[in-house]
PDB file of C-alpha atoms in Angstrom:
ATOM      1  CA  GLU A   7      -0.002  -0.003   0.043  1.00  0.00           C
ATOM      2  CA  ASP A   8       1.340   3.495  -0.890  1.00  0.00           C
ATOM      3  CA  GLN A   9       2.146   5.623   2.040  1.00  0.00           C
ATOM      4  CA  VAL A  10       3.411   9.148   2.726  1.00  0.00           C
ATOM      5  CA  THR A  11       4.712  10.344   6.125  1.00  0.00           C
ATOM      6  CA  GLN A  12       5.699  13.939   6.762  1.00  0.00           C
ATOM      7  CA  SER A  13       7.652  15.414   9.555  1.00  0.00           C
ATOM      8  CA  PRO A  14       7.640  17.525  11.560  1.00  0.00           C
ATOM      9  CA  GLU A  15       3.905  17.954  12.034  1.00  0.00           C
ATOM     10  CA  ALA A  16       4.554  21.628  12.923  1.00  0.00           C
ATOM     11  CA  LEU A  17       7.525  23.892  12.558  1.00  0.00           C
ATOM     12  CA  ARG A  18       8.065  27.447  13.951  1.00  0.00           C
ATOM     13  CA  LEU A  19      10.894  29.501  12.410  1.00  0.00           C
ATOM     14  CA  GLN A  20      12.167  33.014  12.812  1.00  0.00           C
ATOM     15  CA  GLU A  21      12.088  35.156   9.668  1.00  0.00           C
ATOM     16  CA  GLY A  22      15.294  34.349   7.898  1.00  0.00           C
ATOM     17  CA  GLU A  23      16.004  30.983   9.614  1.00  0.00           C
ATOM     18  CA  SER A  24      16.316  28.342   6.992  1.00  0.00           C
ATOM     19  CA  SER A  25      15.079  24.856   7.517  1.00  0.00           C
ATOM     20  CA  SER A  26      13.760  21.595   5.741  1.00  0.00           C
ATOM     21  CA  LEU A  27      10.532  19.629   5.778  1.00  0.00           C
ATOM     22  CA  ASN A  28      10.730  15.915   5.220  1.00  0.00           C
ATOM     23  CA  CYS A  29       8.463  13.569   3.197  1.00  0.00           C
ATOM     24  CA  SER A  30       9.122   9.799   3.514  1.00  0.00           C
ATOM     25  CA  TYR A  31       7.191   7.568   1.019  1.00  0.00           C
ATOM     26  CA  THR A  32       6.704   3.943   0.030  1.00  0.00           C
ATOM     27  CA  VAL A  33       5.149   3.310  -3.273  1.00  0.00           C
ATOM     28  CA  SER A  34       5.155   0.556  -5.877  1.00  0.00           C
ATOM     29  CA  GLY A  35       6.984   2.434  -8.507  1.00  0.00           C
ATOM     30  CA  LEU A  36       7.042   6.131  -8.221  1.00  0.00           C
ATOM     31  CA  ARG A  37       5.305   7.973 -11.076  1.00  0.00           C
ATOM     32  CA  GLY A  38       5.616  11.307  -9.488  1.00  0.00           C
ATOM     33  CA  LEU A  39       6.046  13.111  -6.098  1.00  0.00           C
ATOM     34  CA  PHE A  40       4.170  16.364  -5.519  1.00  0.00           C
ATOM     35  CA  TRP A  41       4.453  19.284  -3.229  1.00  0.00           C
ATOM     36  CA  TYR A  42       1.479  21.552  -2.458  1.00  0.00           C
ATOM     37  CA  ARG A  43       0.982  24.553  -0.238  1.00  0.00           C
ATOM     38  CA  GLN A  44      -2.270  25.038   1.644  1.00  0.00           C
ATOM     39  CA  ASP A  45      -3.340  28.327   3.254  1.00  0.00           C
ATOM     40  CA  PRO A  46      -6.161  28.349   5.767  1.00  0.00           C
ATOM     41  CA  GLY A  47      -9.584  28.152   4.226  1.00  0.00           C
ATOM     42  CA  LYS A  48      -8.286  27.365   0.767  1.00  0.00           C
ATOM     43  CA  GLY A  49      -7.561  24.380  -1.353  1.00  0.00           C
ATOM     44  CA  PRO A  50      -4.006  22.969  -1.846  1.00  0.00           C
ATOM     45  CA  GLU A  51      -1.958  24.995  -4.399  1.00  0.00           C
ATOM     46  CA  PHE A  52       0.505  23.043  -6.654  1.00  0.00           C
ATOM     47  CA  LEU A  53       4.237  23.775  -6.076  1.00  0.00           C
ATOM     48  CA  PHE A  54       6.423  21.142  -7.634  1.00  0.00           C
ATOM     49  CA  THR A  55       6.526  17.760  -9.216  1.00  0.00           C
ATOM     50  CA  LEU A  56       9.578  15.425  -8.950  1.00  0.00           C
ATOM     51  CA  TYR A  57       9.939  12.384 -11.064  1.00  0.00           C
ATOM     52  CA  SER A  58      13.178  10.623 -10.369  1.00  0.00           C
ATOM     53  CA  ALA A  59      15.948  10.424  -7.659  1.00  0.00           C
ATOM     54  CA  GLY A  60      18.354  13.217  -7.856  1.00  0.00           C
ATOM     55  CA  GLU A  61      16.000  15.674  -9.351  1.00  0.00           C
ATOM     56  CA  GLU A  62      15.641  19.230  -7.855  1.00  0.00           C
ATOM     57  CA  LYS A  63      13.147  22.053  -8.436  1.00  0.00           C
ATOM     58  CA  GLU A  64      13.190  25.598  -7.174  1.00  0.00           C
ATOM     59  CA  LYS A  65      10.722  28.391  -6.807  1.00  0.00           C
ATOM     60  CA  GLU A  66      11.747  31.603  -4.982  1.00  0.00           C
ATOM     61  CA  ARG A  67      12.819  30.530  -1.349  1.00  0.00           C
ATOM     62  CA  LEU A  68      11.724  26.919  -1.844  1.00  0.00           C
ATOM     63  CA  LYS A  69      13.644  24.068  -3.244  1.00  0.00           C
ATOM     64  CA  ALA A  70      12.488  20.446  -3.455  1.00  0.00           C
ATOM     65  CA  THR A  71      14.726  17.418  -3.795  1.00  0.00           C
ATOM     66  CA  LEU A  72      14.049  13.717  -4.167  1.00  0.00           C
ATOM     67  CA  THR A  73      15.769  10.432  -3.259  1.00  0.00           C
ATOM     68  CA  LYS A  74      14.367   6.861  -3.740  1.00  0.00           C
ATOM     69  CA  LYS A  75      12.829   6.994  -0.173  1.00  0.00           C
ATOM     70  CA  GLU A  76      12.165  10.645   0.685  1.00  0.00           C
ATOM     71  CA  SER A  77      11.854  14.226  -0.528  1.00  0.00           C
ATOM     72  CA  PHE A  78      12.919  17.372   1.242  1.00  0.00           C
ATOM     73  CA  LEU A  79      11.451  20.868   0.915  1.00  0.00           C
ATOM     74  CA  HIS A  80      14.225  23.304   1.738  1.00  0.00           C
ATOM     75  CA  ILE A  81      13.087  26.811   2.769  1.00  0.00           C
ATOM     76  CA  THR A  82      15.868  29.314   2.614  1.00  0.00           C
ATOM     77  CA  ALA A  83      15.493  32.701   4.563  1.00  0.00           C
ATOM     78  CA  PRO A  84      11.684  32.244   5.015  1.00  0.00           C
ATOM     79  CA  LYS A  85       9.454  35.321   5.261  1.00  0.00           C
ATOM     80  CA  PRO A  86       6.131  35.357   7.228  1.00  0.00           C
ATOM     81  CA  GLU A  87       4.091  34.944   3.946  1.00  0.00           C
ATOM     82  CA  ASP A  88       5.653  31.513   3.738  1.00  0.00           C
ATOM     83  CA  SER A  89       3.558  30.417   6.661  1.00  0.00           C
ATOM     84  CA  ALA A  90       1.162  27.646   5.431  1.00  0.00           C
ATOM     85  CA  THR A  91       0.647  23.947   5.560  1.00  0.00           C
ATOM     86  CA  TYR A  92       2.876  22.083   3.200  1.00  0.00           C
ATOM     87  CA  LEU A  93       1.619  18.799   1.745  1.00  0.00           C
ATOM     88  CA  CYS A  94       3.540  15.996   0.027  1.00  0.00           C
ATOM     89  CA  ALA A  95       1.746  13.431  -2.206  1.00  0.00           C
ATOM     90  CA  VAL A  96       2.872  10.509  -4.350  1.00  0.00           C
ATOM     91  CA  GLN A  97       1.447   8.939  -7.546  1.00  0.00           C
ATOM     92  CA  GLY A  98       2.174   5.300  -8.061  1.00  0.00           C
ATOM     93  CA  ARG A  99       2.697   3.237 -11.281  1.00  0.00           C
ATOM     94  CA  SER A 100       0.606   0.265 -10.203  1.00  0.00           C
ATOM     95  CA  GLY A 101      -3.140  -0.147  -9.856  1.00  0.00           C
ATOM     96  CA  ASN A 102      -5.189   3.024 -10.498  1.00  0.00           C
ATOM     97  CA  THR A 103      -2.553   5.380 -11.382  1.00  0.00           C
ATOM     98  CA  GLY A 104      -4.476   8.540 -11.618  1.00  0.00           C
ATOM     99  CA  LYS A 105      -4.677   9.186  -7.822  1.00  0.00           C
ATOM    100  CA  LEU A 106      -2.377  11.033  -5.408  1.00  0.00           C
ATOM    101  CA  ILE A 107      -1.835   9.715  -1.939  1.00  0.00           C
ATOM    102  CA  PHE A 108      -1.273  12.633   0.476  1.00  0.00           C
ATOM    103  CA  GLY A 109       0.778  12.936   3.799  1.00  0.00           C
ATOM    104  CA  GLN A 110      -0.748  14.752   6.872  1.00  0.00           C
ATOM    105  CA  GLY A 111       1.199  17.929   6.169  1.00  0.00           C
ATOM    106  CA  THR A 112       3.701  20.156   7.973  1.00  0.00           C
ATOM    107  CA  THR A 113       2.330  23.362   9.266  1.00  0.00           C
ATOM    108  CA  LEU A 114       4.956  26.072   9.033  1.00  0.00           C
ATOM    109  CA  GLN A 115       4.755  29.327  10.989  1.00  0.00           C
ATOM    110  CA  VAL A 116       7.358  32.006  10.370  1.00  0.00           C
ATOM    111  CA  LYS A 117       7.600  34.852  12.774  1.00  0.00           C
ATOM    112  CA  PRO A 118       8.776  38.315  11.922  1.00  0.00           C
TER     113      PRO A 118
ATOM    114  CA  ASP B   1      -9.611  30.172 -16.556  1.00  0.00           C
ATOM    115  CA  ALA B   2     -11.792  30.380 -13.418  1.00  0.00           C
ATOM    116  CA  GLY B   3     -10.166  27.280 -11.952  1.00  0.00           C
ATOM    117  CA  VAL B   4     -12.155  24.523 -10.293  1.00  0.00           C
ATOM    118  CA  ILE B   5     -15.365  25.755  -8.916  1.00  0.00           C
ATOM    119  CA  GLN B   6     -17.230  24.274  -5.890  1.00  0.00           C
ATOM    120  CA  SER B   7     -20.487  25.128  -4.449  1.00  0.00           C
ATOM    121  CA  PRO B   8     -21.601  25.846  -1.926  1.00  0.00           C
ATOM    122  CA  ARG B   9     -18.635  27.102   0.101  1.00  0.00           C
ATOM    123  CA  HIS B  10     -20.315  26.500   3.330  1.00  0.00           C
ATOM    124  CA  GLU B  11     -23.130  24.053   4.300  1.00  0.00           C
ATOM    125  CA  VAL B  12     -24.722  23.551   7.613  1.00  0.00           C
ATOM    126  CA  THR B  13     -27.281  20.896   7.823  1.00  0.00           C
ATOM    127  CA  GLU B  14     -29.217  18.740  10.258  1.00  0.00           C
ATOM    128  CA  MET B  15     -28.448  15.133  10.822  1.00  0.00           C
ATOM    129  CA  GLY B  16     -30.443  12.902   8.483  1.00  0.00           C
ATOM    130  CA  GLN B  17     -30.759  15.468   5.736  1.00  0.00           C
ATOM    131  CA  GLU B  18     -29.563  14.977   2.183  1.00  0.00           C
ATOM    132  CA  VAL B  19     -26.498  17.059   1.133  1.00  0.00           C
ATOM    133  CA  THR B  20     -25.289  17.694  -2.346  1.00  0.00           C
ATOM    134  CA  LEU B  21     -21.862  19.196  -3.149  1.00  0.00           C
ATOM    135  CA  ARG B  22     -21.190  20.437  -6.658  1.00  0.00           C
ATOM    136  CA  CYS B  23     -18.137  20.808  -8.758  1.00  0.00           C
ATOM    137  CA  LYS B  24     -17.182  22.319 -12.188  1.00  0.00           C
ATOM    138  CA  PRO B  25     -13.679  21.198 -13.237  1.00  0.00           C
ATOM    139  CA  ILE B  26     -11.327  23.026 -15.452  1.00  0.00           C
ATOM    140  CA  SER B  27     -12.301  22.915 -19.142  1.00  0.00           C
ATOM    141  CA  GLY B  28     -10.343  20.355 -20.960  1.00  0.00           C
ATOM    142  CA  HIS B  29      -9.343  18.261 -17.832  1.00  0.00           C
ATOM    143  CA  ASP B  30     -10.310  14.673 -18.063  1.00  0.00           C
ATOM    144  CA  TYR B  31      -9.786  13.573 -14.460  1.00  0.00           C
ATOM    145  CA  LEU B  32     -11.898  14.634 -11.529  1.00  0.00           C
ATOM    146  CA  PHE B  33     -11.304  13.784  -7.939  1.00  0.00           C
ATOM    147  CA  TRP B  34     -13.290  14.181  -4.676  1.00  0.00           C
ATOM    148  CA  TYR B  35     -11.186  14.422  -1.512  1.00  0.00           C
ATOM    149  CA  ARG B  36     -12.212  14.918   2.162  1.00  0.00           C
ATOM    150  CA  GLN B  37     -10.028  16.723   4.670  1.00  0.00           C
ATOM    151  CA  THR B  38     -10.232  16.440   8.408  1.00  0.00           C
ATOM    152  CA  MET B  39      -7.717  17.186  11.243  1.00  0.00           C
ATOM    153  CA  MET B  40      -7.604  13.602  12.208  1.00  0.00           C
ATOM    154  CA  ARG B  41      -7.247  11.950   8.852  1.00  0.00           C
ATOM    155  CA  GLY B  42      -5.788  14.637   6.529  1.00  0.00           C
ATOM    156  CA  LEU B  43      -6.805  14.535   2.775  1.00  0.00           C
ATOM    157  CA  GLU B  44      -8.566  11.230   1.916  1.00  0.00           C
ATOM    158  CA  LEU B  45      -9.474  10.340  -1.707  1.00  0.00           C
ATOM    159  CA  LEU B  46     -13.061   9.430  -1.848  1.00  0.00           C
ATOM    160  CA  ILE B  47     -13.560   8.785  -5.630  1.00  0.00           C
ATOM    161  CA  TYR B  48     -12.233   9.754  -8.994  1.00  0.00           C
ATOM    162  CA  PHE B  49     -13.444   9.863 -12.599  1.00  0.00           C
ATOM    163  CA  ASN B  50     -11.623   9.681 -15.887  1.00  0.00           C
ATOM    164  CA  ASN B  51     -13.624  10.852 -18.934  1.00  0.00           C
ATOM    165  CA  ASN B  52     -16.680  10.997 -16.696  1.00  0.00           C
ATOM    166  CA  VAL B  53     -16.378   7.341 -15.758  1.00  0.00           C
ATOM    167  CA  PRO B  54     -15.778   6.322 -12.136  1.00  0.00           C
ATOM    168  CA  ILE B  55     -12.417   4.612 -11.855  1.00  0.00           C
ATOM    169  CA  ASP B  56     -11.914   4.065  -8.160  1.00  0.00           C
ATOM    170  CA  ASP B  57     -14.533   4.602  -5.435  1.00  0.00           C
ATOM    171  CA  SER B  58     -12.763   2.534  -2.749  1.00  0.00           C
ATOM    172  CA  GLY B  59     -12.392   5.688  -0.522  1.00  0.00           C
ATOM    173  CA  MET B  60     -16.172   6.211  -0.301  1.00  0.00           C
ATOM    174  CA  PRO B  61     -16.881   5.632   3.366  1.00  0.00           C
ATOM    175  CA  GLU B  62     -20.238   3.831   2.912  1.00  0.00           C
ATOM    176  CA  ASP B  63     -23.308   3.536   0.920  1.00  0.00           C
ATOM    177  CA  ARG B  64     -24.605   6.837   2.249  1.00  0.00           C
ATOM    178  CA  PHE B  65     -22.133   8.565  -0.115  1.00  0.00           C
ATOM    179  CA  SER B  66     -22.593   8.652  -3.975  1.00  0.00           C
ATOM    180  CA  ALA B  67     -20.925  10.644  -6.716  1.00  0.00           C
ATOM    181  CA  LYS B  68     -21.951  11.334 -10.331  1.00  0.00           C
ATOM    182  CA  MET B  69     -20.294  13.003 -13.314  1.00  0.00           C
ATOM    183  CA  PRO B  70     -23.040  13.357 -15.983  1.00  0.00           C
ATOM    184  CA  ASN B  71     -20.839  15.315 -18.277  1.00  0.00           C
ATOM    185  CA  ALA B  72     -17.283  16.709 -18.569  1.00  0.00           C
ATOM    186  CA  SER B  73     -18.164  20.031 -16.866  1.00  0.00           C
ATOM    187  CA  PHE B  74     -20.117  18.853 -13.787  1.00  0.00           C
ATOM    188  CA  SER B  75     -19.872  16.529 -10.937  1.00  0.00           C
ATOM    189  CA  THR B  76     -21.882  15.988  -7.735  1.00  0.00           C
ATOM    190  CA  LEU B  77     -21.135  14.324  -4.361  1.00  0.00           C
ATOM    191  CA  LYS B  78     -24.239  13.396  -2.324  1.00  0.00           C
ATOM    192  CA  ILE B  79     -24.596  12.241   1.187  1.00  0.00           C
ATOM    193  CA  GLN B  80     -27.884  10.746   2.244  1.00  0.00           C
ATOM    194  CA  PRO B  81     -28.569  10.627   5.075  1.00  0.00           C
ATOM    195  CA  SER B  82     -25.940  12.892   6.597  1.00  0.00           C
ATOM    196  CA  GLU B  83     -24.292  12.235  10.009  1.00  0.00           C
ATOM    197  CA  PRO B  84     -22.208  14.507  12.269  1.00  0.00           C
ATOM    198  CA  ARG B  85     -19.137  12.438  11.526  1.00  0.00           C
ATOM    199  CA  ASP B  86     -19.441  13.500   7.879  1.00  0.00           C
ATOM    200  CA  SER B  87     -18.465  17.100   8.993  1.00  0.00           C
ATOM    201  CA  ALA B  88     -15.329  17.988   7.045  1.00  0.00           C
ATOM    202  CA  VAL B  89     -13.957  20.034   4.101  1.00  0.00           C
ATOM    203  CA  TYR B  90     -14.674  18.399   0.753  1.00  0.00           C
ATOM    204  CA  PHE B  91     -12.417  19.281  -2.075  1.00  0.00           C
ATOM    205  CA  CYS B  92     -12.828  18.696  -5.727  1.00  0.00           C
ATOM    206  CA  ALA B  93      -9.792  18.770  -7.994  1.00  0.00           C
ATOM    207  CA  SER B  94      -9.227  18.124 -11.777  1.00  0.00           C
ATOM    208  CA  SER B  95      -6.234  17.309 -13.959  1.00  0.00           C
ATOM    209  CA  PHE B  96      -5.514  16.202 -17.389  1.00  0.00           C
ATOM    210  CA  THR B  97      -3.573  13.157 -18.730  1.00  0.00           C
ATOM    211  CA  GLY B  98      -0.004  13.866 -18.904  1.00  0.00           C
ATOM    212  CA  GLY B  99      -0.401  16.930 -16.697  1.00  0.00           C
ATOM    213  CA  HIS B 100       1.548  17.751 -13.519  1.00  0.00           C
ATOM    214  CA  GLY B 101      -0.431  17.495 -10.320  1.00  0.00           C
ATOM    215  CA  TYR B 102      -4.040  18.622  -9.728  1.00  0.00           C
ATOM    216  CA  THR B 103      -5.842  21.891  -9.419  1.00  0.00           C
ATOM    217  CA  PHE B 104      -8.021  22.073  -6.335  1.00  0.00           C
ATOM    218  CA  GLY B 105     -11.107  24.025  -5.778  1.00  0.00           C
ATOM    219  CA  SER B 106     -11.623  26.103  -2.720  1.00  0.00           C
ATOM    220  CA  GLY B 107     -13.633  23.347  -1.059  1.00  0.00           C
ATOM    221  CA  THR B 108     -17.019  23.013   0.674  1.00  0.00           C
ATOM    222  CA  ARG B 109     -16.993  23.129   4.516  1.00  0.00           C
ATOM    223  CA  LEU B 110     -19.713  20.822   5.636  1.00  0.00           C
ATOM    224  CA  THR B 111     -21.162  20.876   9.175  1.00  0.00           C
ATOM    225  CA  VAL B 112     -23.778  18.302  10.165  1.00  0.00           C
ATOM    226  CA  VAL B 113     -25.480  19.131  13.445  1.00  0.00           C
TER     227      VAL B 113
END
């Protein structure tokens, strides 16, 4: 069964204090790993897709990396507007391949 | 594009009543997904459609839940009868074959009292 575990559940940072969020996964053949951002009262917003180990994607202060067992979302010099819940999801190659399995998310709070 | 449109945004209903949630996917997208989000269980996939055909409904909690997609631009999720434990935020999302990730709607917050 495909599974996604995110850690930590919650993270508090001071503005400018860099850190990383972890996403560990088990899947029968990875088709893609996805990162989303969710603000309170809104739907998840797509950030990145990673397809193979060693791949990296960047967007502003965020960088996502992928290994065969986990993905990291690195946040460099975060700002208060980066505060949100970050969700990781995997899409497998076996069975019904259209669906994404989500982790529980990491709630990030960045204080000024 | 207006994105994925869900209605209503909020729904408060009494236990035992029928509830219908609505979704309009992005034009041209051939996949549509219904998810439920709670604090305890996170985002759970309920059912998804490809080209209007249900592909996987293994996440539908029980027979009280049903979903339809009569055409490419509209889907409904119905709960009959509703129960307090159905209280959650229900999201609809759509994507297209070969695309990267889903686009989610803003969700419907359902409260059953």
